[in-house]
Amino acid sequence: MRINERVHPMIGDGVLMGTGAKILGPVVIGRGAKIGANAVVLMDVPPYATAVGAPARFITHEDTTPQSSLELE
């Protein structure tokens, strides 16, 4: 194994992973992504995408950051 070679998954901020989801290999799960229950992720997931199934496939993908509907006073 080479130095600086990733061997583990990297999970971004605000990622939601369902029960039993499996992230295998040196994949990157982008910020705000959603991984469905029992999904098997074998490739990178873009930010704010939703991935489901075995092997995982994308069912939605947002190119922009979702806006919060809550306003704090």
N, CA, C and O atoms as a Tripos MOL2 file, in Angstrom:
@<TRIPOS>MOLECULE
protein
  292   291    73     0     0
PROTEIN
NO_CHARGES

@<TRIPOS>ATOM
      1 N           0.8400   -1.1810    0.0000 N.3       1 MET1
      2 CA          0.0000    0.0000    0.0000 C.3       1 MET1
      3 C           0.8810    1.2380    0.0000 C.2       1 MET1
      4 O           1.8630    1.3220    0.7370 O.2       1 MET1
      5 N           0.5080    2.2030   -0.8460 N.am      2 ARG2
      6 CA          1.2710    3.4410   -0.9270 C.3       2 ARG2
      7 C           0.8940    4.3960    0.1990 C.2       2 ARG2
      8 O          -0.2150    4.3380    0.7300 O.2       2 ARG2
      9 N           1.8260    5.2720    0.5550 N.am      3 ILE3
     10 CA          1.5450    6.3150    1.5320 C.3       3 ILE3
     11 C           0.5200    7.2640    0.9300 C.2       3 ILE3
     12 O           0.5560    7.5270   -0.2730 O.2       3 ILE3
     13 N          -0.3850    7.7790    1.7390 N.am      4 ASN4
     14 CA         -1.4520    8.7030    1.3370 C.3       4 ASN4
     15 C          -2.5550    8.0440    0.5210 C.2       4 ASN4
     16 O          -3.4140    8.7480   -0.0100 O.2       4 ASN4
     17 N          -2.5640    6.7240    0.4010 N.am      5 GLU5
     18 CA         -3.6260    6.0370   -0.3120 C.3       5 GLU5
     19 C          -4.7770    5.8020    0.6600 C.2       5 GLU5
     20 O          -4.5970    5.1910    1.7120 O.2       5 GLU5
     21 N          -5.9620    6.2920    0.2990 N.am      6 ARG6
     22 CA         -7.1270    6.1200    1.1630 C.3       6 ARG6
     23 C          -7.6100    4.6840    1.1080 C.2       6 ARG6
     24 O          -7.6670    4.0790    0.0370 O.2       6 ARG6
     25 N          -7.9580    4.1420    2.2640 N.am      7 VAL7
     26 CA         -8.4820    2.7860    2.3210 C.3       7 VAL7
     27 C          -9.8050    2.7300    3.0740 C.2       7 VAL7
     28 O         -10.3590    1.6470    3.2650 O.2       7 VAL7
     29 N         -10.3160    3.8720    3.5030 N.am      8 HIS8
     30 CA        -11.5630    3.9010    4.2610 C.3       8 HIS8
     31 C         -12.5080    4.9510    3.6730 C.2       8 HIS8
     32 O         -12.0670    5.8760    2.9910 O.2       8 HIS8
     33 N         -13.8040    4.8070    3.9390 N.am      9 PRO9
     34 CA        -14.7640    5.7970    3.4410 C.3       9 PRO9
     35 C         -14.5970    7.1350    4.1440 C.2       9 PRO9
     36 O         -14.1540    7.1910    5.2920 O.2       9 PRO9
     37 N         -14.9550    8.2180    3.4500 N.am     10 MET10
     38 CA        -14.9580    9.5520    4.0440 C.3      10 MET10
     39 C         -16.3900   10.0670    3.9680 C.2      10 MET10
     40 O         -16.9710   10.1470    2.8860 O.2      10 MET10
     41 N         -16.9560   10.4150    5.1220 N.am     11 ILE11
     42 CA        -18.3470   10.8280    5.2240 C.3      11 ILE11
     43 C         -18.3980   12.3310    5.4650 C.2      11 ILE11
     44 O         -17.7970   12.8300    6.4160 O.2      11 ILE11
     45 N         -19.1160   13.0580    4.6010 N.am     12 GLY12
     46 CA        -19.2310   14.5100    4.7220 C.3      12 GLY12
     47 C         -20.1690   14.9360    5.8470 C.2      12 GLY12
     48 O         -20.8370   14.1050    6.4620 O.2      12 GLY12
     49 N         -20.2090   16.2300    6.1040 N.am     13 ASP13
     50 CA        -21.0770   16.7940    7.1350 C.3      13 ASP13
     51 C         -22.5410   16.6490    6.7440 C.2      13 ASP13
     52 O         -22.8990   16.7550    5.5710 O.2      13 ASP13
     53 N         -23.3830   16.4040    7.7460 N.am     14 GLY14
     54 CA        -24.8270   16.3820    7.5410 C.3      14 GLY14
     55 C         -25.3500   15.2150    6.7330 C.2      14 GLY14
     56 O         -26.4450   15.2980    6.1770 O.2      14 GLY14
     57 N         -24.5960   14.1250    6.6510 N.am     15 VAL15
     58 CA        -25.0310   12.9470    5.8960 C.3      15 VAL15
     59 C         -26.0260   12.1540    6.7380 C.2      15 VAL15
     60 O         -25.8170   11.9620    7.9360 O.2      15 VAL15
     61 N         -27.1000   11.6970    6.1140 N.am     16 LEU16
     62 CA        -28.0980   10.8630    6.7650 C.3      16 LEU16
     63 C         -27.9630    9.4570    6.2070 C.2      16 LEU16
     64 O         -28.0850    9.2490    4.9990 O.2      16 LEU16
     65 N         -27.7060    8.4730    7.0990 N.am     17 MET17
     66 CA        -27.5690    7.0910    6.6620 C.3      17 MET17
     67 C         -28.6220    6.2480    7.3580 C.2      17 MET17
     68 O         -28.7510    6.2790    8.5820 O.2      17 MET17
     69 N         -29.3810    5.4880    6.5570 N.am     18 GLY18
     70 CA        -30.4080    4.6170    7.1040 C.3      18 GLY18
     71 C         -29.8170    3.3910    7.7790 C.2      18 GLY18
     72 O         -28.6450    3.0630    7.5950 O.2      18 GLY18
     73 N         -30.6440    2.7260    8.5600 N.am     19 THR19
     74 CA        -30.2480    1.5280    9.2880 C.3      19 THR19
     75 C         -29.7370    0.4530    8.3250 C.2      19 THR19
     76 O         -30.3720    0.1660    7.3100 O.2      19 THR19
     77 N         -28.6040   -0.1270    8.6480 N.am     20 GLY20
     78 CA        -28.0480   -1.2220    7.8620 C.3      20 GLY20
     79 C         -27.3160   -0.8120    6.6010 C.2      20 GLY20
     80 O         -26.8830   -1.6740    5.8360 O.2      20 GLY20
     81 N         -27.1660    0.4900    6.3620 N.am     21 ALA21
     82 CA        -26.4350    0.9470    5.1710 C.3      21 ALA21
     83 C         -24.9810    0.5130    5.2610 C.2      21 ALA21
     84 O         -24.3810    0.5510    6.3350 O.2      21 ALA21
     85 N         -24.4170    0.1010    4.1340 N.am     22 LYS22
     86 CA        -23.0220   -0.3440    4.0910 C.3      22 LYS22
     87 C         -22.2540    0.5320    3.1120 C.2      22 LYS22
     88 O         -22.6500    0.6910    1.9570 O.2      22 LYS22
     89 N         -21.1570    1.0930    3.5880 N.am     23 ILE23
     90 CA        -20.2910    1.9370    2.7670 C.3      23 ILE23
     91 C         -18.9890    1.1590    2.6100 C.2      23 ILE23
     92 O         -18.2540    0.9880    3.5830 O.2      23 ILE23
     93 N         -18.6930    0.6830    1.3990 N.am     24 LEU24
     94 CA        -17.5620   -0.2160    1.1930 C.3      24 LEU24
     95 C         -16.4870    0.4210    0.3270 C.2      24 LEU24
     96 O         -16.7630    0.9180   -0.7650 O.2      24 LEU24
     97 N         -15.2580    0.3990    0.8290 N.am     25 GLY25
     98 CA        -14.1240    0.8900    0.0610 C.3      25 GLY25
     99 C         -13.8390    2.3630    0.2950 C.2      25 GLY25
    100 O         -14.4710    3.0000    1.1380 O.2      25 GLY25
    101 N         -12.8890    2.8970   -0.4510 N.am     26 PRO26
    102 CA        -12.4410    4.2870   -0.2540 C.3      26 PRO26
    103 C         -13.3400    5.2950   -0.9770 C.2      26 PRO26
    104 O         -12.8580    6.1010   -1.7730 O.2      26 PRO26
    105 N         -14.6460    5.2490   -0.6970 N.am     27 VAL27
    106 CA        -15.5860    6.1550   -1.3520 C.3      27 VAL27
    107 C         -15.7620    7.4270   -0.5430 C.2      27 VAL27
    108 O         -15.4480    7.4630    0.6470 O.2      27 VAL27
    109 N         -16.2660    8.4720   -1.1910 N.am     28 VAL28
    110 CA        -16.5470    9.7500   -0.5380 C.3      28 VAL28
    111 C         -18.0520    9.9720   -0.5860 C.2      28 VAL28
    112 O         -18.6580    9.9330   -1.6570 O.2      28 VAL28
    113 N         -18.6460   10.2030    0.5670 N.am     29 ILE29
    114 CA        -20.0620   10.5330    0.6650 C.3      29 ILE29
    115 C         -20.1360   12.0420    0.8730 C.2      29 ILE29
    116 O         -19.7080   12.5520    1.9080 O.2      29 ILE29
    117 N         -20.6770   12.7510   -0.1080 N.am     30 GLY30
    118 CA        -20.6900   14.2070   -0.0880 C.3      30 GLY30
    119 C         -21.5860   14.8030    0.9860 C.2      30 GLY30
    120 O         -22.4910   14.1430    1.4970 O.2      30 GLY30
    121 N         -21.3260   16.0370    1.3150 N.am     31 ARG31
    122 CA        -22.0610   16.7920    2.3220 C.3      31 ARG31
    123 C         -23.5730   16.7420    2.0480 C.2      31 ARG31
    124 O         -24.0180   16.9610    0.9220 O.2      31 ARG31
    125 N         -24.3510   16.4520    3.1000 N.am     32 GLY32
    126 CA        -25.7950   16.4820    2.9980 C.3      32 GLY32
    127 C         -26.4300   15.3490    2.2180 C.2      32 GLY32
    128 O         -27.6300   15.3930    1.9500 O.2      32 GLY32
    129 N         -25.6630   14.3350    1.8460 N.am     33 ALA33
    130 CA        -26.2160   13.2050    1.0940 C.3      33 ALA33
    131 C         -27.1100   12.3580    1.9910 C.2      33 ALA33
    132 O         -27.0010   12.4070    3.2160 O.2      33 ALA33
    133 N         -27.9910   11.5820    1.3710 N.am     34 LYS34
    134 CA        -28.8610   10.6530    2.0950 C.3      34 LYS34
    135 C         -28.6220    9.2620    1.5260 C.2      34 LYS34
    136 O         -28.6410    9.0570    0.3120 O.2      34 LYS34
    137 N         -28.3950    8.3100    2.4280 N.am     35 ILE35
    138 CA        -28.1760    6.9170    2.0460 C.3      35 ILE35
    139 C         -29.3260    6.1100    2.6230 C.2      35 ILE35
    140 O         -29.5490    6.1400    3.8330 O.2      35 ILE35
    141 N         -30.0610    5.3880    1.7830 N.am     36 GLY36
    142 CA        -31.2170    4.6220    2.2230 C.3      36 GLY36
    143 C         -30.8480    3.4300    3.0850 C.2      36 GLY36
    144 O         -29.7120    2.9550    3.0640 O.2      36 GLY36
    145 N         -31.8270    2.9540    3.8450 N.am     37 ALA37
    146 CA        -31.6380    1.7790    4.6980 C.3      37 ALA37
    147 C         -31.2270    0.5810    3.8520 C.2      37 ALA37
    148 O         -31.7930    0.3450    2.7840 O.2      37 ALA37
    149 N         -30.2620   -0.1600    4.3210 N.am     38 ASN38
    150 CA        -29.7370   -1.3740    3.6830 C.3      38 ASN38
    151 C         -29.0830   -1.1340    2.3170 C.2      38 ASN38
    152 O         -28.8460   -2.0880    1.5760 O.2      38 ASN38
    153 N         -28.7920    0.1130    1.9760 N.am     39 ALA39
    154 CA        -28.0890    0.3990    0.7210 C.3      39 ALA39
    155 C         -26.6490   -0.1040    0.8120 C.2      39 ALA39
    156 O         -26.0650   -0.1370    1.8950 O.2      39 ALA39
    157 N         -26.0900   -0.4880   -0.3120 N.am     40 VAL40
    158 CA        -24.6910   -0.9080   -0.3910 C.3      40 VAL40
    159 C         -23.9900    0.0670   -1.3380 C.2      40 VAL40
    160 O         -24.1490   -0.0100   -2.5560 O.2      40 VAL40
    161 N         -23.2140    0.9840   -0.7580 N.am     41 VAL41
    162 CA        -22.5680    2.0450   -1.5330 C.3      41 VAL41
    163 C         -21.1640    1.6120   -1.9250 C.2      41 VAL41
    164 O         -20.3260    1.3270   -1.0690 O.2      41 VAL41
    165 N         -20.9170    1.5660   -3.2460 N.am     42 LEU42
    166 CA        -19.6270    1.1220   -3.7760 C.3      42 LEU42
    167 C         -18.9080    2.2240   -4.5480 C.2      42 LEU42
    168 O         -17.7660    2.0400   -4.9680 O.2      42 LEU42
    169 N         -19.5710    3.3800   -4.7400 N.am     43 MET43
    170 CA        -18.9690    4.4890   -5.4870 C.3      43 MET43
    171 C         -19.2780    5.8040   -4.7850 C.2      43 MET43
    172 O         -20.1410    5.8610   -3.9090 O.2      43 MET43
    173 N         -18.5700    6.8580   -5.1750 N.am     44 ASP44
    174 CA        -18.7660    8.1670   -4.5560 C.3      44 ASP44
    175 C         -20.2040    8.6450   -4.7180 C.2      44 ASP44
    176 O         -20.8460    8.4030   -5.7400 O.2      44 ASP44
    177 N         -20.6970    9.3330   -3.6810 N.am     45 VAL45
    178 CA        -22.0350    9.9220   -3.7060 C.3      45 VAL45
    179 C         -21.8540   11.4370   -3.6940 C.2      45 VAL45
    180 O         -21.2300   11.9710   -2.7770 O.2      45 VAL45
    181 N         -22.3890   12.1430   -4.6960 N.am     46 PRO46
    182 CA        -22.2290   13.6010   -4.7500 C.3      46 PRO46
    183 C         -22.9530   14.2910   -3.5870 C.2      46 PRO46
    184 O         -23.8520   13.7010   -2.9890 O.2      46 PRO46
    185 N         -22.5750   15.5200   -3.2650 N.am     47 PRO47
    186 CA        -23.2620   16.2650   -2.2210 C.3      47 PRO47
    187 C         -24.7620   16.3840   -2.5220 C.2      47 PRO47
    188 O         -25.1650   16.6000   -3.6650 O.2      47 PRO47
    189 N         -25.5720   16.2380   -1.4770 N.am     48 TYR48
    190 CA        -27.0340   16.3840   -1.5160 C.3      48 TYR48
    191 C         -27.7470   15.3790   -2.4120 C.2      48 TYR48
    192 O         -28.9000   15.5970   -2.7820 O.2      48 TYR48
    193 N         -27.0790   14.2820   -2.7680 N.am     49 ALA49
    194 CA        -27.7250   13.2280   -3.5580 C.3      49 ALA49
    195 C         -28.3860   12.2390   -2.6140 C.2      49 ALA49
    196 O         -28.0530   12.1810   -1.4310 O.2      49 ALA49
    197 N         -29.3310   11.4560   -3.1440 N.am     50 THR50
    198 CA        -29.9680   10.3800   -2.3970 C.3      50 THR50
    199 C         -29.6240    9.0770   -3.1020 C.2      50 THR50
    200 O         -29.8510    8.9350   -4.3030 O.2      50 THR50
    201 N         -29.0720    8.1220   -2.3490 N.am     51 ALA51
    202 CA        -28.6630    6.8370   -2.9180 C.3      51 ALA51
    203 C         -29.4050    5.7070   -2.2080 C.2      51 ALA51
    204 O         -29.4830    5.6870   -0.9790 O.2      51 ALA51
    205 N         -29.9510    4.7640   -2.9810 N.am     52 VAL52
    206 CA        -30.6850    3.6250   -2.4260 C.3      52 VAL52
    207 C         -30.3370    2.3640   -3.2000 C.2      52 VAL52
    208 O         -29.8520    2.4310   -4.3300 O.2      52 VAL52
    209 N         -30.5880    1.2110   -2.5840 N.am     53 GLY53
    210 CA        -30.4560   -0.0680   -3.2750 C.3      53 GLY53
    211 C         -29.1270   -0.7630   -3.0540 C.2      53 GLY53
    212 O         -28.2160   -0.2500   -2.4040 O.2      53 GLY53
    213 N         -29.0590   -1.9780   -3.6360 N.am     54 ALA54
    214 CA        -27.8510   -2.7800   -3.5360 C.3      54 ALA54
    215 C         -27.5540   -3.3640   -4.9110 C.2      54 ALA54
    216 O         -28.2410   -4.2980   -5.3250 O.2      54 ALA54
    217 N         -26.5710   -2.8600   -5.6280 N.am     55 PRO55
    218 CA        -25.7050   -1.7360   -5.2790 C.3      55 PRO55
    219 C         -26.4760   -0.4130   -5.3670 C.2      55 PRO55
    220 O         -27.4710   -0.3040   -6.0840 O.2      55 PRO55
    221 N         -25.9970    0.5760   -4.6290 N.am     56 ALA56
    222 CA        -26.6870    1.8580   -4.5500 C.3      56 ALA56
    223 C         -26.7330    2.5650   -5.8960 C.2      56 ALA56
    224 O         -25.7800    2.5170   -6.6740 O.2      56 ALA56
    225 N         -27.8610    3.2240   -6.1550 N.am     57 ARG57
    226 CA        -28.0270    4.0770   -7.3370 C.3      57 ARG57
    227 C         -28.6370    5.3870   -6.8490 C.2      57 ARG57
    228 O         -29.2360    5.4390   -5.7750 O.2      57 ARG57
    229 N         -28.4830    6.4310   -7.6350 N.am     58 PHE58
    230 CA        -28.9810    7.7440   -7.2380 C.3      58 PHE58
    231 C         -30.4170    7.9060   -7.7080 C.2      58 PHE58
    232 O         -30.7460    7.6180   -8.8590 O.2      58 PHE58
    233 N         -31.2820    8.3810   -6.7840 N.am     59 ILE59
    234 CA        -32.6610    8.6550   -7.1820 C.3      59 ILE59
    235 C         -32.9240   10.1510   -7.2450 C.2      59 ILE59
    236 O         -33.8570   10.5820   -7.9220 O.2      59 ILE59
    237 N         -32.1190   10.9540   -6.5500 N.am     60 THR60
    238 CA        -32.2040   12.4140   -6.6660 C.3      60 THR60
    239 C         -30.8120   12.9840   -6.5430 C.2      60 THR60
    240 O         -29.9250   12.3840   -5.9360 O.2      60 THR60
    241 N         -30.6340   14.1480   -7.1280 N.am     61 HIS61
    242 CA        -29.3570   14.8340   -7.0020 C.3      61 HIS61
    243 C         -29.6010   16.3180   -7.1460 C.2      61 HIS61
    244 O         -30.1010   16.7750   -8.1730 O.2      61 HIS61
    245 N         -29.2500   17.0740   -6.1170 N.am     62 GLU62
    246 CA        -29.4050   18.5250   -6.1220 C.3      62 GLU62
    247 C         -28.0410   19.1470   -6.3480 C.2      62 GLU62
    248 O         -27.0690   18.7560   -5.7020 O.2      62 GLU62
    249 N         -27.9500   20.1130   -7.2590 N.am     63 ASP63
    250 CA        -26.6810   20.7880   -7.4950 C.3      63 ASP63
    251 C         -26.4550   21.9570   -6.5520 C.2      63 ASP63
    252 O         -25.3470   22.4880   -6.4760 O.2      63 ASP63
    253 N         -27.4900   22.3600   -5.8360 N.am     64 THR64
    254 CA        -27.3650   23.4980   -4.9350 C.3      64 THR64
    255 C         -27.6580   23.0880   -3.5040 C.2      64 THR64
    256 O         -28.2880   22.0610   -3.2520 O.2      64 THR64
    257 N         -27.1970   23.8990   -2.5810 N.am     65 THR65
    258 CA        -27.4370   23.6490   -1.1720 C.3      65 THR65
    259 C         -28.9020   23.9300   -0.8590 C.2      65 THR65
    260 O         -29.4030   25.0020   -1.1990 O.2      65 THR65
    261 N         -29.6000   22.9950   -0.2190 N.am     66 PRO66
    262 CA        -30.9960   23.2540    0.1110 C.3      66 PRO66
    263 C         -31.1250   24.4020    1.1080 C.2      66 PRO66
    264 O         -30.3060   24.5490    2.0140 O.2      66 PRO66
    265 N         -32.1610   25.2090    0.9270 N.am     67 GLN67
    266 CA        -32.4000   26.3410    1.8160 C.3      67 GLN67
    267 C         -33.2150   25.8730    3.0100 C.2      67 GLN67
    268 O         -34.1510   25.0860    2.8620 O.2      67 GLN67
    269 N         -32.8610   26.3530    4.1820 N.am     68 SER68
    270 CA        -33.5910   26.0010    5.3840 C.3      68 SER68
    271 C         -34.9070   26.7640    5.4370 C.2      68 SER68
    272 O         -34.9560   27.9500    5.1120 O.2      68 SER68
    273 N         -35.9700   26.0860    5.8440 N.am     69 SER69
    274 CA        -37.2640   26.7350    5.9570 C.3      69 SER69
    275 C         -37.4830   27.2930    7.3620 C.2      69 SER69
    276 O         -38.5130   27.9140    7.6250 O.2      69 SER69
    277 N         -36.5370   27.0820    8.2570 N.am     70 LEU70
    278 CA        -36.6300   27.5730    9.6200 C.3      70 LEU70
    279 C         -35.8440   28.8490    9.7760 C.2      70 LEU70
    280 O         -34.7200   28.9560    9.2870 O.2      70 LEU70
    281 N         -36.4140   29.7950   10.4390 N.am     71 GLU71
    282 CA        -35.7000   31.0330   10.7290 C.3      71 GLU71
    283 C         -35.6040   31.1810   12.2340 C.2      71 GLU71
    284 O         -36.6180   31.1440   12.9300 O.2      71 GLU71
    285 N         -34.3970   31.3470   12.7400 N.am     72 LEU72
    286 CA        -34.1930   31.5300   14.1680 C.3      72 LEU72
    287 C         -34.2560   33.0030   14.4950 C.2      72 LEU72
    288 O         -33.6820   33.8340   13.7910 O.2      72 LEU72
    289 N         -34.9590   33.3250   15.5730 N.am     73 GLU73
    290 CA        -35.0750   34.7300   15.9640 C.3      73 GLU73
    291 C         -34.1530   35.0380   17.0990 C.2      73 GLU73
    292 O         -34.1090   36.1750   17.5690 O.2      73 GLU73
@<TRIPOS>BOND
     1     1     2 1
     2     2     3 1
     3     3     4 2
     4     3     5 am
     5     5     6 1
     6     6     7 1
     7     7     8 2
     8     7     9 am
     9     9    10 1
    10    10    11 1
    11    11    12 2
    12    11    13 am
    13    13    14 1
    14    14    15 1
    15    15    16 2
    16    15    17 am
    17    17    18 1
    18    18    19 1
    19    19    20 2
    20    19    21 am
    21    21    22 1
    22    22    23 1
    23    23    24 2
    24    23    25 am
    25    25    26 1
    26    26    27 1
    27    27    28 2
    28    27    29 am
    29    29    30 1
    30    30    31 1
    31    31    32 2
    32    31    33 am
    33    33    34 1
    34    34    35 1
    35    35    36 2
    36    35    37 am
    37    37    38 1
    38    38    39 1
    39    39    40 2
    40    39    41 am
    41    41    42 1
    42    42    43 1
    43    43    44 2
    44    43    45 am
    45    45    46 1
    46    46    47 1
    47    47    48 2
    48    47    49 am
    49    49    50 1
    50    50    51 1
    51    51    52 2
    52    51    53 am
    53    53    54 1
    54    54    55 1
    55    55    56 2
    56    55    57 am
    57    57    58 1
    58    58    59 1
    59    59    60 2
    60    59    61 am
    61    61    62 1
    62    62    63 1
    63    63    64 2
    64    63    65 am
    65    65    66 1
    66    66    67 1
    67    67    68 2
    68    67    69 am
    69    69    70 1
    70    70    71 1
    71    71    72 2
    72    71    73 am
    73    73    74 1
    74    74    75 1
    75    75    76 2
    76    75    77 am
    77    77    78 1
    78    78    79 1
    79    79    80 2
    80    79    81 am
    81    81    82 1
    82    82    83 1
    83    83    84 2
    84    83    85 am
    85    85    86 1
    86    86    87 1
    87    87    88 2
    88    87    89 am
    89    89    90 1
    90    90    91 1
    91    91    92 2
    92    91    93 am
    93    93    94 1
    94    94    95 1
    95    95    96 2
    96    95    97 am
    97    97    98 1
    98    98    99 1
    99    99   100 2
   100    99   101 am
   101   101   102 1
   102   102   103 1
   103   103   104 2
   104   103   105 am
   105   105   106 1
   106   106   107 1
   107   107   108 2
   108   107   109 am
   109   109   110 1
   110   110   111 1
   111   111   112 2
   112   111   113 am
   113   113   114 1
   114   114   115 1
   115   115   116 2
   116   115   117 am
   117   117   118 1
   118   118   119 1
   119   119   120 2
   120   119   121 am
   121   121   122 1
   122   122   123 1
   123   123   124 2
   124   123   125 am
   125   125   126 1
   126   126   127 1
   127   127   128 2
   128   127   129 am
   129   129   130 1
   130   130   131 1
   131   131   132 2
   132   131   133 am
   133   133   134 1
   134   134   135 1
   135   135   136 2
   136   135   137 am
   137   137   138 1
   138   138   139 1
   139   139   140 2
   140   139   141 am
   141   141   142 1
   142   142   143 1
   143   143   144 2
   144   143   145 am
   145   145   146 1
   146   146   147 1
   147   147   148 2
   148   147   149 am
   149   149   150 1
   150   150   151 1
   151   151   152 2
   152   151   153 am
   153   153   154 1
   154   154   155 1
   155   155   156 2
   156   155   157 am
   157   157   158 1
   158   158   159 1
   159   159   160 2
   160   159   161 am
   161   161   162 1
   162   162   163 1
   163   163   164 2
   164   163   165 am
   165   165   166 1
   166   166   167 1
   167   167   168 2
   168   167   169 am
   169   169   170 1
   170   170   171 1
   171   171   172 2
   172   171   173 am
   173   173   174 1
   174   174   175 1
   175   175   176 2
   176   175   177 am
   177   177   178 1
   178   178   179 1
   179   179   180 2
   180   179   181 am
   181   181   182 1
   182   182   183 1
   183   183   184 2
   184   183   185 am
   185   185   186 1
   186   186   187 1
   187   187   188 2
   188   187   189 am
   189   189   190 1
   190   190   191 1
   191   191   192 2
   192   191   193 am
   193   193   194 1
   194   194   195 1
   195   195   196 2
   196   195   197 am
   197   197   198 1
   198   198   199 1
   199   199   200 2
   200   199   201 am
   201   201   202 1
   202   202   203 1
   203   203   204 2
   204   203   205 am
   205   205   206 1
   206   206   207 1
   207   207   208 2
   208   207   209 am
   209   209   210 1
   210   210   211 1
   211   211   212 2
   212   211   213 am
   213   213   214 1
   214   214   215 1
   215   215   216 2
   216   215   217 am
   217   217   218 1
   218   218   219 1
   219   219   220 2
   220   219   221 am
   221   221   222 1
   222   222   223 1
   223   223   224 2
   224   223   225 am
   225   225   226 1
   226   226   227 1
   227   227   228 2
   228   227   229 am
   229   229   230 1
   230   230   231 1
   231   231   232 2
   232   231   233 am
   233   233   234 1
   234   234   235 1
   235   235   236 2
   236   235   237 am
   237   237   238 1
   238   238   239 1
   239   239   240 2
   240   239   241 am
   241   241   242 1
   242   242   243 1
   243   243   244 2
   244   243   245 am
   245   245   246 1
   246   246   247 1
   247   247   248 2
   248   247   249 am
   249   249   250 1
   250   250   251 1
   251   251   252 2
   252   251   253 am
   253   253   254 1
   254   254   255 1
   255   255   256 2
   256   255   257 am
   257   257   258 1
   258   258   259 1
   259   259   260 2
   260   259   261 am
   261   261   262 1
   262   262   263 1
   263   263   264 2
   264   263   265 am
   265   265   266 1
   266   266   267 1
   267   267   268 2
   268   267   269 am
   269   269   270 1
   270   270   271 1
   271   271   272 2
   272   271   273 am
   273   273   274 1
   274   274   275 1
   275   275   276 2
   276   275   277 am
   277   277   278 1
   278   278   279 1
   279   279   280 2
   280   279   281 am
   281   281   282 1
   282   282   283 1
   283   283   284 2
   284   283   285 am
   285   285   286 1
   286   286   287 1
   287   287   288 2
   288   287   289 am
   289   289   290 1
   290   290   291 1
   291   291   292 2
@<TRIPOS>SUBSTRUCTURE
     1 MET1         2 RESIDUE 1 A MET
     2 ARG2         6 RESIDUE 1 A ARG
     3 ILE3        10 RESIDUE 1 A ILE
     4 ASN4        14 RESIDUE 1 A ASN
     5 GLU5        18 RESIDUE 1 A GLU
     6 ARG6        22 RESIDUE 1 A ARG
     7 VAL7        26 RESIDUE 1 A VAL
     8 HIS8        30 RESIDUE 1 A HIS
     9 PRO9        34 RESIDUE 1 A PRO
    10 MET10       38 RESIDUE 1 A MET
    11 ILE11       42 RESIDUE 1 A ILE
    12 GLY12       46 RESIDUE 1 A GLY
    13 ASP13       50 RESIDUE 1 A ASP
    14 GLY14       54 RESIDUE 1 A GLY
    15 VAL15       58 RESIDUE 1 A VAL
    16 LEU16       62 RESIDUE 1 A LEU
    17 MET17       66 RESIDUE 1 A MET
    18 GLY18       70 RESIDUE 1 A GLY
    19 THR19       74 RESIDUE 1 A THR
    20 GLY20       78 RESIDUE 1 A GLY
    21 ALA21       82 RESIDUE 1 A ALA
    22 LYS22       86 RESIDUE 1 A LYS
    23 ILE23       90 RESIDUE 1 A ILE
    24 LEU24       94 RESIDUE 1 A LEU
    25 GLY25       98 RESIDUE 1 A GLY
    26 PRO26      102 RESIDUE 1 A PRO
    27 VAL27      106 RESIDUE 1 A VAL
    28 VAL28      110 RESIDUE 1 A VAL
    29 ILE29      114 RESIDUE 1 A ILE
    30 GLY30      118 RESIDUE 1 A GLY
    31 ARG31      122 RESIDUE 1 A ARG
    32 GLY32      126 RESIDUE 1 A GLY
    33 ALA33      130 RESIDUE 1 A ALA
    34 LYS34      134 RESIDUE 1 A LYS
    35 ILE35      138 RESIDUE 1 A ILE
    36 GLY36      142 RESIDUE 1 A GLY
    37 ALA37      146 RESIDUE 1 A ALA
    38 ASN38      150 RESIDUE 1 A ASN
    39 ALA39      154 RESIDUE 1 A ALA
    40 VAL40      158 RESIDUE 1 A VAL
    41 VAL41      162 RESIDUE 1 A VAL
    42 LEU42      166 RESIDUE 1 A LEU
    43 MET43      170 RESIDUE 1 A MET
    44 ASP44      174 RESIDUE 1 A ASP
    45 VAL45      178 RESIDUE 1 A VAL
    46 PRO46      182 RESIDUE 1 A PRO
    47 PRO47      186 RESIDUE 1 A PRO
    48 TYR48      190 RESIDUE 1 A TYR
    49 ALA49      194 RESIDUE 1 A ALA
    50 THR50      198 RESIDUE 1 A THR
    51 ALA51      202 RESIDUE 1 A ALA
    52 VAL52      206 RESIDUE 1 A VAL
    53 GLY53      210 RESIDUE 1 A GLY
    54 ALA54      214 RESIDUE 1 A ALA
    55 PRO55      218 RESIDUE 1 A PRO
    56 ALA56      222 RESIDUE 1 A ALA
    57 ARG57      226 RESIDUE 1 A ARG
    58 PHE58      230 RESIDUE 1 A PHE
    59 ILE59      234 RESIDUE 1 A ILE
    60 THR60      238 RESIDUE 1 A THR
    61 HIS61      242 RESIDUE 1 A HIS
    62 GLU62      246 RESIDUE 1 A GLU
    63 ASP63      250 RESIDUE 1 A ASP
    64 THR64      254 RESIDUE 1 A THR
    65 THR65      258 RESIDUE 1 A THR
    66 PRO66      262 RESIDUE 1 A PRO
    67 GLN67      266 RESIDUE 1 A GLN
    68 SER68      270 RESIDUE 1 A SER
    69 SER69      274 RESIDUE 1 A SER
    70 LEU70      278 RESIDUE 1 A LEU
    71 GLU71      282 RESIDUE 1 A GLU
    72 LEU72      286 RESIDUE 1 A LEU
    73 GLU73      290 RESIDUE 1 A GLU
